[in-house]
Coordinates of C-alpha atoms and ligand atoms in Angstrom, one line a residue:
M64 CA -35.2 -61.7 -9.2
S65 CA -33.4 -58.3 -9.4
T66 CA -35.0 -54.9 -9.4
L67 CA -34.5 -52.6 -11.9
F68 CA -37.3 -49.8 -10.8
T69 CA -38.2 -48.1 -7.5
V70 CA -40.5 -46.1 -7.6
D71 CA -40.6 -44.0 -3.8
A72 CA -43.5 -41.9 -2.9
V73 CA -42.5 -39.7 -6.3
R74 CA -45.3 -36.9 -6.9
K75 CA -45.5 -34.4 -9.3
R76 CA -47.2 -30.6 -9.5
Y77 CA -46.0 -28.8 -12.4
R78 CA -45.3 -25.4 -12.3
G79 CA -48.3 -23.0 -11.9
A80 CA -50.9 -26.1 -11.1
A81 CA -53.3 -25.5 -8.2
E82 CA -52.8 -29.6 -7.7
D83 CA -50.9 -32.7 -7.8
A84 CA -50.9 -34.3 -11.6
L85 CA -49.3 -37.7 -9.5
G86 CA -48.8 -39.1 -6.3
P87 CA -47.4 -40.4 -4.4
V88 CA -47.2 -42.7 -5.8
S89 CA -44.4 -45.9 -5.5
L90 CA -43.5 -49.1 -7.1
S91 CA -41.4 -51.4 -8.5
V92 CA -40.3 -53.4 -12.0
E93 CA -38.7 -56.7 -11.9
A94 CA -36.4 -58.0 -14.4
G95 CA -38.6 -59.9 -16.6
R96 CA -41.4 -58.8 -15.6
H97 CA -43.3 -57.0 -17.6
L98 CA -45.5 -53.9 -16.4
A99 CA -48.5 -52.5 -17.5
I100 CA -49.1 -49.0 -16.1
I101 CA -53.1 -48.6 -16.8
G102 CA -55.6 -45.5 -17.0
E103 CA -57.8 -43.3 -19.1
S104 CA -55.8 -40.1 -20.8
G105 CA -54.9 -37.6 -18.1
S106 CA -54.5 -40.0 -14.9
G107 CA -50.7 -39.8 -14.6
K108 CA -48.9 -42.5 -16.8
T109 CA -46.7 -40.6 -19.1
T110 CA -45.8 -38.0 -16.0
L111 CA -45.0 -41.3 -14.9
S112 CA -42.8 -43.1 -17.3
R113 CA -41.2 -39.6 -18.0
I114 CA -40.3 -39.3 -14.2
M115 CA -39.1 -43.2 -14.3
L116 CA -36.6 -42.7 -17.3
G117 CA -34.6 -39.2 -15.5
L118 CA -36.4 -37.2 -18.2
L119 CA -38.4 -34.9 -15.7
P120 CA -37.4 -34.7 -12.3
P121 CA -40.1 -35.3 -9.7
T122 CA -41.6 -32.6 -7.2
A123 CA -41.1 -35.5 -4.4
G124 CA -40.2 -38.5 -4.0
V125 CA -37.5 -40.8 -5.5
V126 CA -37.2 -44.0 -8.4
Q127 CA -33.9 -46.0 -8.3
Y128 CA -32.9 -47.7 -11.0
R129 CA -30.6 -50.2 -9.6
G130 CA -30.6 -49.4 -6.5
T131 CA -28.6 -45.6 -8.1
P132 CA -31.1 -42.6 -8.1
V133 CA -31.9 -41.4 -11.8
H134 CA -32.6 -37.7 -10.9
D135 CA -29.4 -35.8 -10.7
L136 CA -27.0 -38.0 -12.6
R137 CA -24.3 -36.6 -14.6
G138 CA -21.3 -37.8 -16.9
Q139 CA -21.1 -41.8 -17.7
A140 CA -23.9 -42.6 -14.9
A141 CA -26.4 -40.6 -16.9
R142 CA -25.8 -41.7 -20.0
D143 CA -25.5 -45.5 -18.8
L144 CA -29.1 -44.9 -17.6
R145 CA -29.9 -43.6 -20.9
R146 CA -28.3 -46.8 -23.0
R147 CA -29.8 -49.3 -20.4
V148 CA -33.4 -47.5 -20.9
Q149 CA -35.2 -46.9 -24.0
L150 CA -38.4 -45.2 -25.2
V151 CA -41.3 -45.8 -27.7
L152 CA -43.7 -43.3 -28.4
Q153 CA -47.3 -43.5 -29.5
D154 CA -46.4 -41.3 -32.3
P155 CA -42.6 -42.2 -33.9
F156 CA -43.5 -39.6 -37.4
A157 CA -42.8 -37.5 -34.3
S158 CA -40.3 -39.0 -33.0
L159 CA -38.7 -39.9 -36.0
S160 CA -36.4 -37.2 -37.8
P161 CA -38.1 -36.3 -40.9
R162 CA -34.6 -36.2 -43.4
M163 CA -33.0 -39.3 -42.1
R164 CA -33.4 -42.3 -43.1
V165 CA -34.0 -45.2 -41.7
G166 CA -30.2 -46.5 -41.8
D167 CA -29.5 -43.6 -40.0
I168 CA -32.2 -43.1 -37.4
V169 CA -31.1 -46.8 -36.6
A170 CA -27.6 -46.1 -36.1
E171 CA -27.6 -42.7 -34.8
P172 CA -27.9 -44.0 -30.7
L173 CA -24.5 -46.6 -32.2
R174 CA -22.5 -44.0 -33.9
I175 CA -22.6 -42.4 -29.9
L176 CA -22.2 -46.0 -27.6
H177 CA -18.5 -45.7 -29.9
R178 CA -18.9 -50.4 -29.8
G179 CA -16.8 -52.7 -32.1
V180 CA -19.3 -53.6 -34.4
P181 CA -19.3 -51.3 -37.8
V182 CA -22.7 -49.9 -37.3
R183 CA -23.8 -51.0 -41.1
T184 CA -24.0 -54.9 -39.4
R185 CA -26.2 -53.2 -36.5
V186 CA -28.1 -51.6 -38.3
A187 CA -29.0 -55.1 -40.9
E188 CA -29.5 -56.8 -38.2
L189 CA -31.2 -54.6 -36.2
L190 CA -33.7 -54.5 -39.4
A191 CA -34.4 -58.1 -39.3
A192 CA -34.8 -58.1 -36.0
V193 CA -37.9 -55.8 -36.2
E194 CA -38.8 -57.7 -39.2
L195 CA -37.9 -55.4 -42.1
D196 CA -35.9 -56.1 -45.3
P197 CA -32.4 -54.2 -45.1
S198 CA -33.6 -52.1 -48.6
F199 CA -35.6 -50.1 -45.3
A200 CA -32.2 -48.5 -44.7
R201 CA -31.9 -45.9 -47.8
R202 CA -35.9 -44.8 -47.3
F203 CA -37.3 -41.7 -45.3
P204 CA -39.8 -42.2 -42.7
H205 CA -42.5 -40.8 -44.8
E206 CA -42.5 -43.7 -47.1
L207 CA -43.5 -46.1 -44.7
S208 CA -46.9 -46.7 -43.2
G209 CA -47.1 -46.1 -39.8
G210 CA -46.6 -50.0 -38.9
Q211 CA -43.5 -49.9 -40.8
R212 CA -42.4 -46.6 -38.6
Q213 CA -42.6 -48.2 -35.2
R214 CA -41.0 -51.2 -35.9
V215 CA -38.3 -48.4 -37.0
A216 CA -38.7 -46.4 -33.7
I217 CA -38.2 -50.5 -31.8
A218 CA -35.0 -51.2 -34.0
R219 CA -33.4 -47.8 -33.6
A220 CA -34.5 -48.2 -29.3
L221 CA -33.2 -51.4 -29.3
G222 CA -30.0 -51.1 -30.9
P223 CA -28.0 -50.1 -27.7
R224 CA -29.1 -53.3 -25.9
P225 CA -31.3 -51.9 -23.7
E226 CA -32.7 -53.6 -20.2
V227 CA -35.7 -52.2 -19.9
L228 CA -37.6 -50.7 -22.8
V229 CA -40.7 -48.1 -22.2
A230 CA -43.2 -48.1 -24.6
D231 CA -45.9 -44.7 -23.8
E232 CA -49.3 -46.3 -26.2
P233 CA -46.5 -47.7 -28.5
V234 CA -49.6 -49.2 -30.9
S235 CA -52.6 -46.6 -30.1
A236 CA -51.9 -45.0 -33.1
L237 CA -52.6 -47.8 -35.6
D238 CA -54.9 -50.1 -37.1
V239 CA -56.0 -53.3 -34.5
S240 CA -54.2 -55.9 -37.2
V241 CA -51.2 -53.4 -36.6
Q242 CA -51.6 -53.2 -33.0
A243 CA -51.6 -57.3 -32.8
Q244 CA -48.2 -57.2 -35.2
I245 CA -46.7 -54.7 -33.3
L246 CA -47.5 -56.3 -29.9
R247 CA -46.7 -59.7 -31.2
L248 CA -43.2 -58.0 -32.1
L249 CA -42.1 -56.4 -28.5
R250 CA -43.0 -59.2 -27.0
R251 CA -41.0 -61.7 -29.2
L252 CA -37.8 -59.0 -29.2
A253 CA -38.4 -59.2 -24.8
E254 CA -38.1 -62.5 -24.9
H255 CA -34.9 -62.9 -27.3
E256 CA -33.0 -59.9 -25.8
A257 CA -33.9 -60.7 -22.4
L258 CA -35.1 -57.0 -22.6
T259 CA -38.3 -55.9 -19.9
L260 CA -41.2 -53.8 -20.8
V261 CA -43.2 -51.5 -19.0
L262 CA -46.0 -50.7 -21.3
V263 CA -48.4 -47.1 -20.8
S264 CA -52.0 -48.0 -22.9
H265 CA -55.4 -46.7 -21.7
D266 CA -55.8 -49.5 -23.8
L267 CA -56.6 -52.6 -21.4
G268 CA -56.6 -55.4 -24.5
I269 CA -53.4 -54.3 -25.0
V270 CA -51.5 -55.4 -22.2
Q271 CA -53.5 -58.5 -21.3
N272 CA -51.4 -61.2 -23.6
L273 CA -48.1 -58.8 -23.2
C274 CA -47.5 -58.2 -19.6
H275 CA -47.2 -60.0 -16.6
T276 CA -48.5 -57.1 -13.5
S277 CA -50.6 -54.1 -13.9
V278 CA -51.2 -51.0 -12.0
V279 CA -53.9 -49.2 -13.0
M280 CA -54.2 -45.3 -12.1
H281 CA -56.9 -42.2 -11.2
R282 CA -55.7 -39.3 -10.8
G283 CA -52.2 -39.6 -10.1
R284 CA -53.0 -42.9 -8.0
I285 CA -52.7 -46.1 -8.9
V286 CA -55.8 -47.4 -7.2
E287 CA -54.9 -51.3 -8.1
F288 CA -51.7 -52.9 -8.6
G289 CA -51.7 -57.2 -9.3
A290 CA -50.8 -60.2 -11.7
T291 CA -52.6 -58.8 -14.9
T292 CA -54.5 -62.2 -15.7
E293 CA -56.3 -61.9 -11.8
L294 CA -57.1 -57.9 -11.6
L295 CA -58.4 -58.3 -15.1
A296 CA -61.0 -61.3 -13.9
D297 CA -61.4 -60.1 -10.8
P298 CA -60.6 -55.8 -10.4
Q299 CA -61.1 -55.3 -6.8
H300 CA -60.9 -51.2 -7.4
P301 CA -64.1 -49.7 -8.7
Y302 CA -62.5 -47.6 -11.1
T303 CA -60.8 -50.5 -12.6
R304 CA -64.2 -51.9 -13.5
E305 CA -65.9 -49.0 -14.5
L306 CA -62.3 -49.1 -17.8
L307 CA -63.2 -52.5 -17.9
A308 CA -66.9 -51.8 -18.3
S309 CA -65.9 -49.4 -20.7
V310 CA -64.1 -51.3 -23.2
P311 CA -67.4 -52.9 -24.4
A312 CA -65.1 -54.9 -27.2
L313 CA -62.8 -56.0 -24.8
P314 CA -63.5 -59.7 -24.9
Q315 CA -63.4 -59.2 -29.2
H316 CA -60.3 -57.8 -29.7
H317 CA -58.9 -60.1 -26.7
E318 CA -59.9 -62.9 -29.9
T319 CA -58.0 -60.7 -32.6
I320 CA -54.9 -60.1 -30.6
G321 CA -54.9 -63.5 -28.9
K322 CA -55.0 -65.2 -31.9
I323 CA -52.2 -62.8 -34.0
L324 CA -49.8 -63.3 -31.1
Ligands
ADP551 P1 -51.6 -39.4 -19.3 O1 -50.5 -39.7 -19.8 O2 -51.9 -40.6 -18.8 O3 -53.0 -39.3 -20.2 P2 -49.8 -37.4 -18.2 O4 -49.0 -37.6 -17.5 O5 -50.2 -36.8 -20.4 O6 -51.9 -38.4 -18.2 O7 -51.0 -35.9 -17.4 C1 -51.7 -36.1 -16.1 C2 -51.7 -34.4 -15.3 O8 -51.3 -33.7 -15.8 C3 -52.7 -34.1 -16.8 O9 -54.5 -33.2 -16.0 C4 -52.0 -33.3 -17.8 O10 -52.9 -32.2 -18.2 C5 -51.4 -32.6 -16.6 N1 -50.0 -32.4 -17.1 C6 -49.0 -33.1 -18.0 N2 -48.3 -32.5 -18.9 C7 -48.0 -31.1 -18.1 C8 -47.3 -30.4 -18.8 N3 -46.0 -30.7 -19.1 N4 -47.9 -29.3 -17.7 C9 -48.6 -28.5 -17.3 N5 -49.6 -30.0 -17.2 C10 -49.0 -31.4 -17.5
MG552 MG1 -49.8 -39.8 -22.4

């Protein structure tokens, strides 16, 4: 098994803050083992994922991707990491340029790559991969539903053929039935594209059917780590139990998502 990310004793203190928002946190991400980062709002999930992506500098500690530190990368090495690790955010409306057509949004990262494949062919291929009709290429983001917009964001992220897709609360803004469709899509894509998922979520129901391993975060620290099924069936840390108990609809929610998945 090859290790993609190694996070070693990473801490983050935002400028002017009295205490650390994160850490120290250590974890690793193995290829093909989807990881869930779980925790309530403010627990440091987004901070951790942005540091892993190299988008935010840690105050202390080191993040490596395939053995190379992700911070202070320059030139080709930085571009290479940008390609290999892609990000999908909660609100695709905020991340999709409103004046660009879907076809151009999906094509943009491809143009930067200068690959041999004709861009239009690849865009059609990517739209098909996220189960959108090729005619969507002519539409604007405001003409799409929330679920369709998230499909476009995923298509755009898949364009550079990444190894890892980091999805920060990718379905939190969507209806439960649409959530299940997007999660099913992510699972299928991960299989077909040999993609490893890092799924950030405050919702335990969401991760169960998707992620092999989970870390539970509380106040910037990892309080529990392990195989997702075991962790949810037999939580060891009081906070994990609390988190489970605070989701009364969990069994039903699982049923819904499980059925559709
Ligand atoms: P989560 O994604 O789990 O909701 P975040 O990583 O966004 O958590 O936030 C963790 C902590 O860091 C919170 O206390 C939050 O207020 C703080 N924080 C996040 N971003 C910033 C920032 N840019 N500047 C200062 N504090 C921040
Ligand atoms: Mg967040």
